[in-house]
Coordinates of C-alpha atoms in Angstrom, one line a residue:
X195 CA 47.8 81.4 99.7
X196 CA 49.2 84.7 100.6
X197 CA 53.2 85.1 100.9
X198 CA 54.4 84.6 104.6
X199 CA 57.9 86.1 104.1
X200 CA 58.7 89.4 105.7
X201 CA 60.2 91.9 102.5
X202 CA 62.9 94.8 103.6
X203 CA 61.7 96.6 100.8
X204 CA 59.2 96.7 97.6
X205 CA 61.8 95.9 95.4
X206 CA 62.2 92.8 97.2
X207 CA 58.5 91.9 97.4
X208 CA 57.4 92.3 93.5
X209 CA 59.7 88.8 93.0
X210 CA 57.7 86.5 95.0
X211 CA 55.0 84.6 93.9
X212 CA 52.6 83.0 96.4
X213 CA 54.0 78.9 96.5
X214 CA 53.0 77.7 99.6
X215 CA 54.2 77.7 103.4
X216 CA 56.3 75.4 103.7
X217 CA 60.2 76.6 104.2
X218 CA 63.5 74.9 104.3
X219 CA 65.8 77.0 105.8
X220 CA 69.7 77.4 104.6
X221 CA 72.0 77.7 107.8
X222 CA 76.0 77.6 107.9
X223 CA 77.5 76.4 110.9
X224 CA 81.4 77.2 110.4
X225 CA 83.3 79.0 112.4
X226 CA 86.5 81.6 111.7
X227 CA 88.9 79.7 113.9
X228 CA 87.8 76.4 112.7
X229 CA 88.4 77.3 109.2
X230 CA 91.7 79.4 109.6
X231 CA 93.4 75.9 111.0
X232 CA 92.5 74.8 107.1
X233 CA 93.3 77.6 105.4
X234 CA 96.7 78.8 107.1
X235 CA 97.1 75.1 106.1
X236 CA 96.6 75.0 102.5
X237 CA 98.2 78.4 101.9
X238 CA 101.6 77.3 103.5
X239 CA 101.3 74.3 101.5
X240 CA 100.7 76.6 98.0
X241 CA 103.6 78.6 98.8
X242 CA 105.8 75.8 99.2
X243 CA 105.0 74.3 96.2
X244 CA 105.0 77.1 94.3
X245 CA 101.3 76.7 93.8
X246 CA 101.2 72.7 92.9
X247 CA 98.9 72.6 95.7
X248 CA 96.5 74.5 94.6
X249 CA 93.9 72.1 93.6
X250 CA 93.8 70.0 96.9
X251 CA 93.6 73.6 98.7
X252 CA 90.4 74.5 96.3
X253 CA 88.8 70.9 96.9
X254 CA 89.6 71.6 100.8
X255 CA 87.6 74.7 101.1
X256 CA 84.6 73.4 99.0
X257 CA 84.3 70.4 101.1
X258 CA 84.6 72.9 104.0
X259 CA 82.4 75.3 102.9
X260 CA 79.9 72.5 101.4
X261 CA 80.1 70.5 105.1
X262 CA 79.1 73.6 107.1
X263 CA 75.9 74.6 104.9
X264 CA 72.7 72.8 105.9
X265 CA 69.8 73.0 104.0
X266 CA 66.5 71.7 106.3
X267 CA 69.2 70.4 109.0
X268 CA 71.1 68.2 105.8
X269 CA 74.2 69.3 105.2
X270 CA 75.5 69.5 101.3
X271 CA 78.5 67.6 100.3
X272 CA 81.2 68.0 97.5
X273 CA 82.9 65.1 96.2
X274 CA 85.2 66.6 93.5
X275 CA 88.5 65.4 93.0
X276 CA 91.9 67.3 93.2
X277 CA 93.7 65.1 90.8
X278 CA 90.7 66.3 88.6
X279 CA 91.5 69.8 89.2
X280 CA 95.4 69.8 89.1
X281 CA 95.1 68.9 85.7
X282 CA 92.5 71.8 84.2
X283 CA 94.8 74.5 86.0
X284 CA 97.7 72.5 84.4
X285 CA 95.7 73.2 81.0
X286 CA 95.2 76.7 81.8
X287 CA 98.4 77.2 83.1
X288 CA 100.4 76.2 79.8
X289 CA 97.9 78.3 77.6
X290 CA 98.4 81.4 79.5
X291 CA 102.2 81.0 79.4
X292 CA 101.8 80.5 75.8
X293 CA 100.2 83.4 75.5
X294 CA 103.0 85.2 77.7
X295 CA 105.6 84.1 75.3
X296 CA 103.7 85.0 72.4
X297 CA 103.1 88.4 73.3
X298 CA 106.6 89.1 74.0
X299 CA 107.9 87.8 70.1
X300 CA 105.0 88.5 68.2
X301 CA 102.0 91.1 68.4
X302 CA 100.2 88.9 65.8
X303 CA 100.6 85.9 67.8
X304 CA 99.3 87.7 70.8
X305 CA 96.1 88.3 69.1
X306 CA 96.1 85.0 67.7
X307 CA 96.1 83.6 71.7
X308 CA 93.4 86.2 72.5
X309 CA 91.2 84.8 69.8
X310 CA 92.3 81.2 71.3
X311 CA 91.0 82.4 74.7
X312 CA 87.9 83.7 73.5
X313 CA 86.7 80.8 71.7
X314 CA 87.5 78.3 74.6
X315 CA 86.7 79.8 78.0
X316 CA 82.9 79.6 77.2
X317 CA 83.6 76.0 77.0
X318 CA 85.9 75.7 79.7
X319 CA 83.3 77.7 81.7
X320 CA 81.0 75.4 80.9
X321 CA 82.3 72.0 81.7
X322 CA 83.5 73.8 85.1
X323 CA 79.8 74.6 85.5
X324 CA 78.9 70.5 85.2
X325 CA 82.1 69.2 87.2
X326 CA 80.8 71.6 90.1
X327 CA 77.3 70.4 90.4
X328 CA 77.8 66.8 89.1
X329 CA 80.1 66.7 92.1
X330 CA 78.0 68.1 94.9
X331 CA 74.9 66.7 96.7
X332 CA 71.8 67.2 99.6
X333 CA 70.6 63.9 100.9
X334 CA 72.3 61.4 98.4
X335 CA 70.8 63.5 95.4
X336 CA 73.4 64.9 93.1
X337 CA 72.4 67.9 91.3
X338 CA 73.2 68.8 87.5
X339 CA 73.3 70.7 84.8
X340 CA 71.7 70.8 81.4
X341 CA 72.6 73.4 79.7
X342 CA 74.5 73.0 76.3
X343 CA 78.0 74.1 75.2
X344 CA 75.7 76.1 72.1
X345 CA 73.8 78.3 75.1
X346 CA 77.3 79.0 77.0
X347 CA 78.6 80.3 73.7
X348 CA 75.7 82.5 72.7
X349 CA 76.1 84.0 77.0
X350 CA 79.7 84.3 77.1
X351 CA 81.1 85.1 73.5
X352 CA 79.3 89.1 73.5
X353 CA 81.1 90.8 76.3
X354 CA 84.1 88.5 75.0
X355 CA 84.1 90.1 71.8
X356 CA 84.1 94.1 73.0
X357 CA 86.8 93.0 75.2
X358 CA 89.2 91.1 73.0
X359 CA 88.8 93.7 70.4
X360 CA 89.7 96.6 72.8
X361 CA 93.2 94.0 73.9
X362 CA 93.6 93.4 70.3
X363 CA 93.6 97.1 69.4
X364 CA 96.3 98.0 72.6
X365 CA 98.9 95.4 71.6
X366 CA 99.1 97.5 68.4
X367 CA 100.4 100.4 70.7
X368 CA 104.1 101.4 70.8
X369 CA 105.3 100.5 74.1
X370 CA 106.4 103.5 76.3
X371 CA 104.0 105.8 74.4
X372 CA 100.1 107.9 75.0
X373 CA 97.6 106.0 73.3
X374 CA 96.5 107.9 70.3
X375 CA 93.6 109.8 70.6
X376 CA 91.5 107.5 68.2
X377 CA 91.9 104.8 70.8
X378 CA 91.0 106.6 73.6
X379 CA 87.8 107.0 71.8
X380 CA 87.3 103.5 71.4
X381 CA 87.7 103.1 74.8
X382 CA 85.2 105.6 76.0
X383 CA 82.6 104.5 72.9
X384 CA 83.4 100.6 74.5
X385 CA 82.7 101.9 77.9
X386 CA 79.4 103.7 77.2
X387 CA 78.1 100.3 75.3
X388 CA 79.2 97.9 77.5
X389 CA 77.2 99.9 79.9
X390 CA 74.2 100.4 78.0
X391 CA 74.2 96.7 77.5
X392 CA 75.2 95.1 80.5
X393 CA 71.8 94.8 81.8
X394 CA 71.1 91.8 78.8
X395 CA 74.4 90.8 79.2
X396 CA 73.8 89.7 82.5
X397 CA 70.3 88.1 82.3
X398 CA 71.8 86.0 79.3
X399 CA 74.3 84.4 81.0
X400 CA 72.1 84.0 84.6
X401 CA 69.4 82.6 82.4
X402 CA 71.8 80.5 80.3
X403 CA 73.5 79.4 84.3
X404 CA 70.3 79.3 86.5
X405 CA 67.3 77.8 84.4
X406 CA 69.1 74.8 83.4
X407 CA 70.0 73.1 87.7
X408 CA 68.7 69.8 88.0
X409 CA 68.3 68.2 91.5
X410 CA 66.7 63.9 91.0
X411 CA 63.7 64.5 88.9
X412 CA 63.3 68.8 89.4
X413 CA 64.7 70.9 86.9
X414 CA 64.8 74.6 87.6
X415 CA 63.5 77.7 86.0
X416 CA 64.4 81.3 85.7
X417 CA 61.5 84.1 85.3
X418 CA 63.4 87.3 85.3
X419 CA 63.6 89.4 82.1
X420 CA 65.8 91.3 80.5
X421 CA 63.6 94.3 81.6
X422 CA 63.4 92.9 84.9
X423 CA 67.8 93.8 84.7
X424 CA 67.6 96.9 82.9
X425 CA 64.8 98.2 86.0
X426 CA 67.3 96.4 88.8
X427 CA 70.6 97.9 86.7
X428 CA 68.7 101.6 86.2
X429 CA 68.6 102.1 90.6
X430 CA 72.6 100.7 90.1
X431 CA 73.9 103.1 88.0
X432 CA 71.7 106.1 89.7
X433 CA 72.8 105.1 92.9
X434 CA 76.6 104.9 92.0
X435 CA 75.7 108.1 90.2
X436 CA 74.6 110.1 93.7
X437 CA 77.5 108.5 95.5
X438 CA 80.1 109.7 92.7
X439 CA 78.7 113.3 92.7
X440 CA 78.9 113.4 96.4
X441 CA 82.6 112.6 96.1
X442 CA 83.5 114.7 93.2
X443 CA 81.8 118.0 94.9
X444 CA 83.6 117.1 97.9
X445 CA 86.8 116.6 96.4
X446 CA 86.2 120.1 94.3
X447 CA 86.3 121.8 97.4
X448 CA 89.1 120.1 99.0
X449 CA 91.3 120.8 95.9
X450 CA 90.1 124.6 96.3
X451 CA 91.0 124.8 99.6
X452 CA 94.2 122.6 99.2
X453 CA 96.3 124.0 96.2
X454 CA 98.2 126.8 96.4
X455 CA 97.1 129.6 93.7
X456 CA 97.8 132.0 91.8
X457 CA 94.9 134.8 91.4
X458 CA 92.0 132.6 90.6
X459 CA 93.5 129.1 89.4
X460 CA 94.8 126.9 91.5
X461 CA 98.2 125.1 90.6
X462 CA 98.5 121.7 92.1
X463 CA 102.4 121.8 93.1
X464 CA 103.1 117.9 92.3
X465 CA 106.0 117.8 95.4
X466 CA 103.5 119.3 98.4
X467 CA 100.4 118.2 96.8
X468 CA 100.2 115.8 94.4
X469 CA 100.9 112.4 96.4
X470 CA 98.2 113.7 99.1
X471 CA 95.6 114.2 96.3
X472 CA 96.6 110.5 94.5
X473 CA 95.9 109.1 98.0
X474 CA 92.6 111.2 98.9
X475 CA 91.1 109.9 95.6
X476 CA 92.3 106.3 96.2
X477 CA 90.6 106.0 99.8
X478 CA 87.2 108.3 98.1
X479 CA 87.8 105.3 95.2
X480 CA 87.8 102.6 98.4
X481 CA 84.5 104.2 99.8
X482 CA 82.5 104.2 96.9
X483 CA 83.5 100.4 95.9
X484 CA 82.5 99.6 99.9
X485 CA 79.4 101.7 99.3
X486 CA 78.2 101.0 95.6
X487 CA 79.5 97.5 95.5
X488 CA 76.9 95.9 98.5
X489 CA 74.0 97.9 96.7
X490 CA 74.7 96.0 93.5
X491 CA 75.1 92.3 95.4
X492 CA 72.6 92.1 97.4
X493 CA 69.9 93.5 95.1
X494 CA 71.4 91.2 92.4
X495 CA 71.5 88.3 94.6
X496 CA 67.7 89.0 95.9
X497 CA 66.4 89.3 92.5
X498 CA 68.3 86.3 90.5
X499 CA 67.5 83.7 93.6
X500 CA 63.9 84.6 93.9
X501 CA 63.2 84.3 90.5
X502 CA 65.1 81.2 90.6
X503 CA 62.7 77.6 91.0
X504 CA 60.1 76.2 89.4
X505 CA 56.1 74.9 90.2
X506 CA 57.2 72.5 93.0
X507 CA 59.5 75.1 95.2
X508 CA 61.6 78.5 94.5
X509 CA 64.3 80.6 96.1
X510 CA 64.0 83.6 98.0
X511 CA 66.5 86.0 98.7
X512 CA 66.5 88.7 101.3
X513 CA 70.0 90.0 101.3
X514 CA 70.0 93.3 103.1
X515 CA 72.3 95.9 101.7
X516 CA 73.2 97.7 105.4
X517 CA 74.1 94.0 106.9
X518 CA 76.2 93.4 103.7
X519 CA 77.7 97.2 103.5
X520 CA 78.7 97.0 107.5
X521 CA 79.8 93.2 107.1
X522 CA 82.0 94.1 104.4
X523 CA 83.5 97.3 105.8
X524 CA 84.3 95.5 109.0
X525 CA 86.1 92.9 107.2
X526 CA 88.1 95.1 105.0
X527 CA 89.2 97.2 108.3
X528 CA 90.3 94.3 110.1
X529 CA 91.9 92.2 107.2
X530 CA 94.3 95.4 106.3
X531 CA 94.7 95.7 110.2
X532 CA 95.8 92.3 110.6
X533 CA 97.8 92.1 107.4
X534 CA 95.2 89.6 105.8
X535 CA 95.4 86.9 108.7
X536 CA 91.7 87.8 109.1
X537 CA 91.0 86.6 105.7
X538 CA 89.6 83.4 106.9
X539 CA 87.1 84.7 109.3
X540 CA 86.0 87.4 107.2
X541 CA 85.4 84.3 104.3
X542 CA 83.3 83.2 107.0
X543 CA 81.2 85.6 107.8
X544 CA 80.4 86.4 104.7
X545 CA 79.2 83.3 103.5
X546 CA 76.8 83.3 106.8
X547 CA 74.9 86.3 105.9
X548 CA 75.1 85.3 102.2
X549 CA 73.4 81.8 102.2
X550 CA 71.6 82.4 105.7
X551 CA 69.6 85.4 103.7
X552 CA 68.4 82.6 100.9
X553 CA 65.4 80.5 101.9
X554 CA 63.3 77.8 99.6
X555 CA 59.7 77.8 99.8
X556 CA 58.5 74.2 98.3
X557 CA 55.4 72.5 97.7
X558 CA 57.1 69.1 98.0
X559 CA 57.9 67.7 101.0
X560 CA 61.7 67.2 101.1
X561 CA 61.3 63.6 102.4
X562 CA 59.2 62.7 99.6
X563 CA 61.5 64.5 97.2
X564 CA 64.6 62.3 97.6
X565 CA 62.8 59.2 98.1
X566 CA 61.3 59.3 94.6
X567 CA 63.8 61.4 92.9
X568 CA 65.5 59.3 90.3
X569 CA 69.1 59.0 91.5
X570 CA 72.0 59.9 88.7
X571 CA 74.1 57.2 89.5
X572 CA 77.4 57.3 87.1
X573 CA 77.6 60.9 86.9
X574 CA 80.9 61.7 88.9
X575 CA 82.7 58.4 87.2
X576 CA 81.9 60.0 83.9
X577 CA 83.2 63.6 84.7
X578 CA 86.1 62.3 85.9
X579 CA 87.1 60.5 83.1
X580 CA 86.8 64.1 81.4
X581 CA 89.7 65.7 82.1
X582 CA 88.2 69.4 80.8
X583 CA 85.5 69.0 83.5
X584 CA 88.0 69.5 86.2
X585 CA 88.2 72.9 85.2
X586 CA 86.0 74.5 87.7
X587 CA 86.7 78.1 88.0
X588 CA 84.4 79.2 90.4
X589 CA 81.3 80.9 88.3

């Protein structure tokens, strides 16, 4: 049976697999002013408290969120509790002022607390990844997660180690003085492997997060391949490449034309012209995150939900970069414009084009899905009883 779905590009079209014609269609119904009565809520509320609030001002916006997404005209729910919540951020909060205190008396015990952090947020990342999908549900089935605290280690602890080690290495600097040049090169050498490797680094931990969601009896699968992220990663970095040279030429010429000089070098006088350069290269930064930034998300999103599902029914994504590029620009206009009171309806929005881009394609009709699916009864007593599954932090 051929594929029905209409591709915006090739790309897009060598990640489907022909499954069958039936669709269920994601749609969210909410609305900016609707949800800016609940956020200016919960943000006066955080402010007052000085943050206590928090929590019950996460758990508000999920349920929001959650409410306003319909998946086949069902809407999903989330159940979590604040209470669970307050108290992982209360957990996080002490180790991180800990870690403050540390770092001011001691530079030992400040790598001490980085090695702390390191080994426990892949397990803190990991029971947040259960709380959240333990807690939320599509017609009275809760979905799950099976993965193990052993795979969250072995996708989280490698881009933990280059980073910790590069902290480590800085807290050994004098304070008020140039890094040496040795650790400049460590930087740079970092840089250039973290790039080189990022592509595996990422399929690790989508394959460790994605291949293991339950929903009643269906457990999912994820195809992709590390080559399918070093192909996807490869049109990333050339793109950000072309954008970046565009920028830099430009910004040659500008400098040329700009500086006052002396025969055939031009001296950059720092009172007439160094705080006009500092902001050019700030708003030519701002462009090329607006421009490069889409690219990367929506062909990320396309490929990691399409090759997200298993026999019975699969994702697809068709996330469109100039929707996503002209959505995002709009709302960074008018949030600065309106001093981030637009922040709610640009939340919004996005999450519209985001989820109303994602279809499923299923062999299963949903009706007979949830009425034989065995229901997991139990599981939101038992992660509440859990006090580090209330850490959900949002991967």
């Amino acid at each position: 049976m051929n594929d029905s779905f209409p591709f915006s590009d090739r790309s897009e079209q060598r990640y489907s697999t022909a499954l069958g014609s039936s669709k269920l269609r994601f749609e969210f119904t909410g609305t900016g002013p609707e949800y800016f009565k609940t956020w200016i809520v919960s943000l006066l509320l955080t402010l007052a408290t000085l943050g206590l609030y928090y929590p019950w001002a996460k758990v508000r916006r999920l349920q929001y969120f959650y409410a306003n997404t319909l998946l086949d005209g069902d809407s999903l729910e989330y159940d979590g509790s604040a209470k669970a919540l307050a108290k992982g951020h209360a957990l996080l909060a002490i180790l991180a002022g800990l870690s403050c205190a540390a770092g001011i008396y001691s530079k030992g015990l400040a790598v001490v607390f980085l090695m702390v952090w390191a080994t426990l947020l892949p397990a803190l990342l990991h029971t947040s990844r259960h709380y959240h999908l333990r807690h939320t549900i599509w017609r009275g089935l809760r979905f799950g997660f099976q993965g193990t605290q052993k795979q969250a280690y072995g996708a989280i602890l490698p881009p933990l180690g280059a980073v910790g080690g590069v902290l480590a290495l800085a807290l050994f600097i004098p304070p008020g003085k140039a890094p040496p040049a040795w650790f400049v090169y460590c930087i740079v050498a970092v840089g250039m492997a973290f790039l080189g490797i990022a592509p595996w680094l990422a399929w690790n931990f989508k394959q460790y997060q994605n291949k293991h969601f339950t929903l009643g009896t269906l457990k999912s699968r994820f195809k992709a391949t590390p080559q399918d992220y070093y192909r996807l990663f490869l049109q990333i970095y050339l793109f950000a490449v072309i954008f970046i040279s565009i920028a830099a030429s430009v910004a040659v010429d500008w400098l040329r034309t700009t500086a006052p000089a002396v025969g055939d070098r031009p001296i950059a006088n720092p009172t007439t012209f160094g705080s006009p350069a500092l902001l050019y290269f700030a708003v030519v930064a701002l462009i090329l995150w607006m421009v490069i930034q889409p690219f990367a998300t929506s062909r990320l999103q396309n490929m990691v939900w399409t090759q997200t599902g298993n026999s019975s029914l699969r994702f697809v994504s068709l996330l469109r970069y100039r929707s996503l590029a002209w959505l995002r620009l709009q709302n960074n206009l008018l949030i600065m414009v309106t001093l981030g009171l637009y922040w709610p309806f640009a939340a919004v929005a996005m999450a519209r084009l985001r989820i109303e881009s994602v279809q499923v394609k299923t062999r299963v009709d949903p009706n007979v899905l949830t009425s034989t699916a065995r229901p997991m009864n139990g599981h939101a007593a038992i992660a509440r009883r859990n006090t580090l599954s209330g850490l959900e932090i949002g991967l």
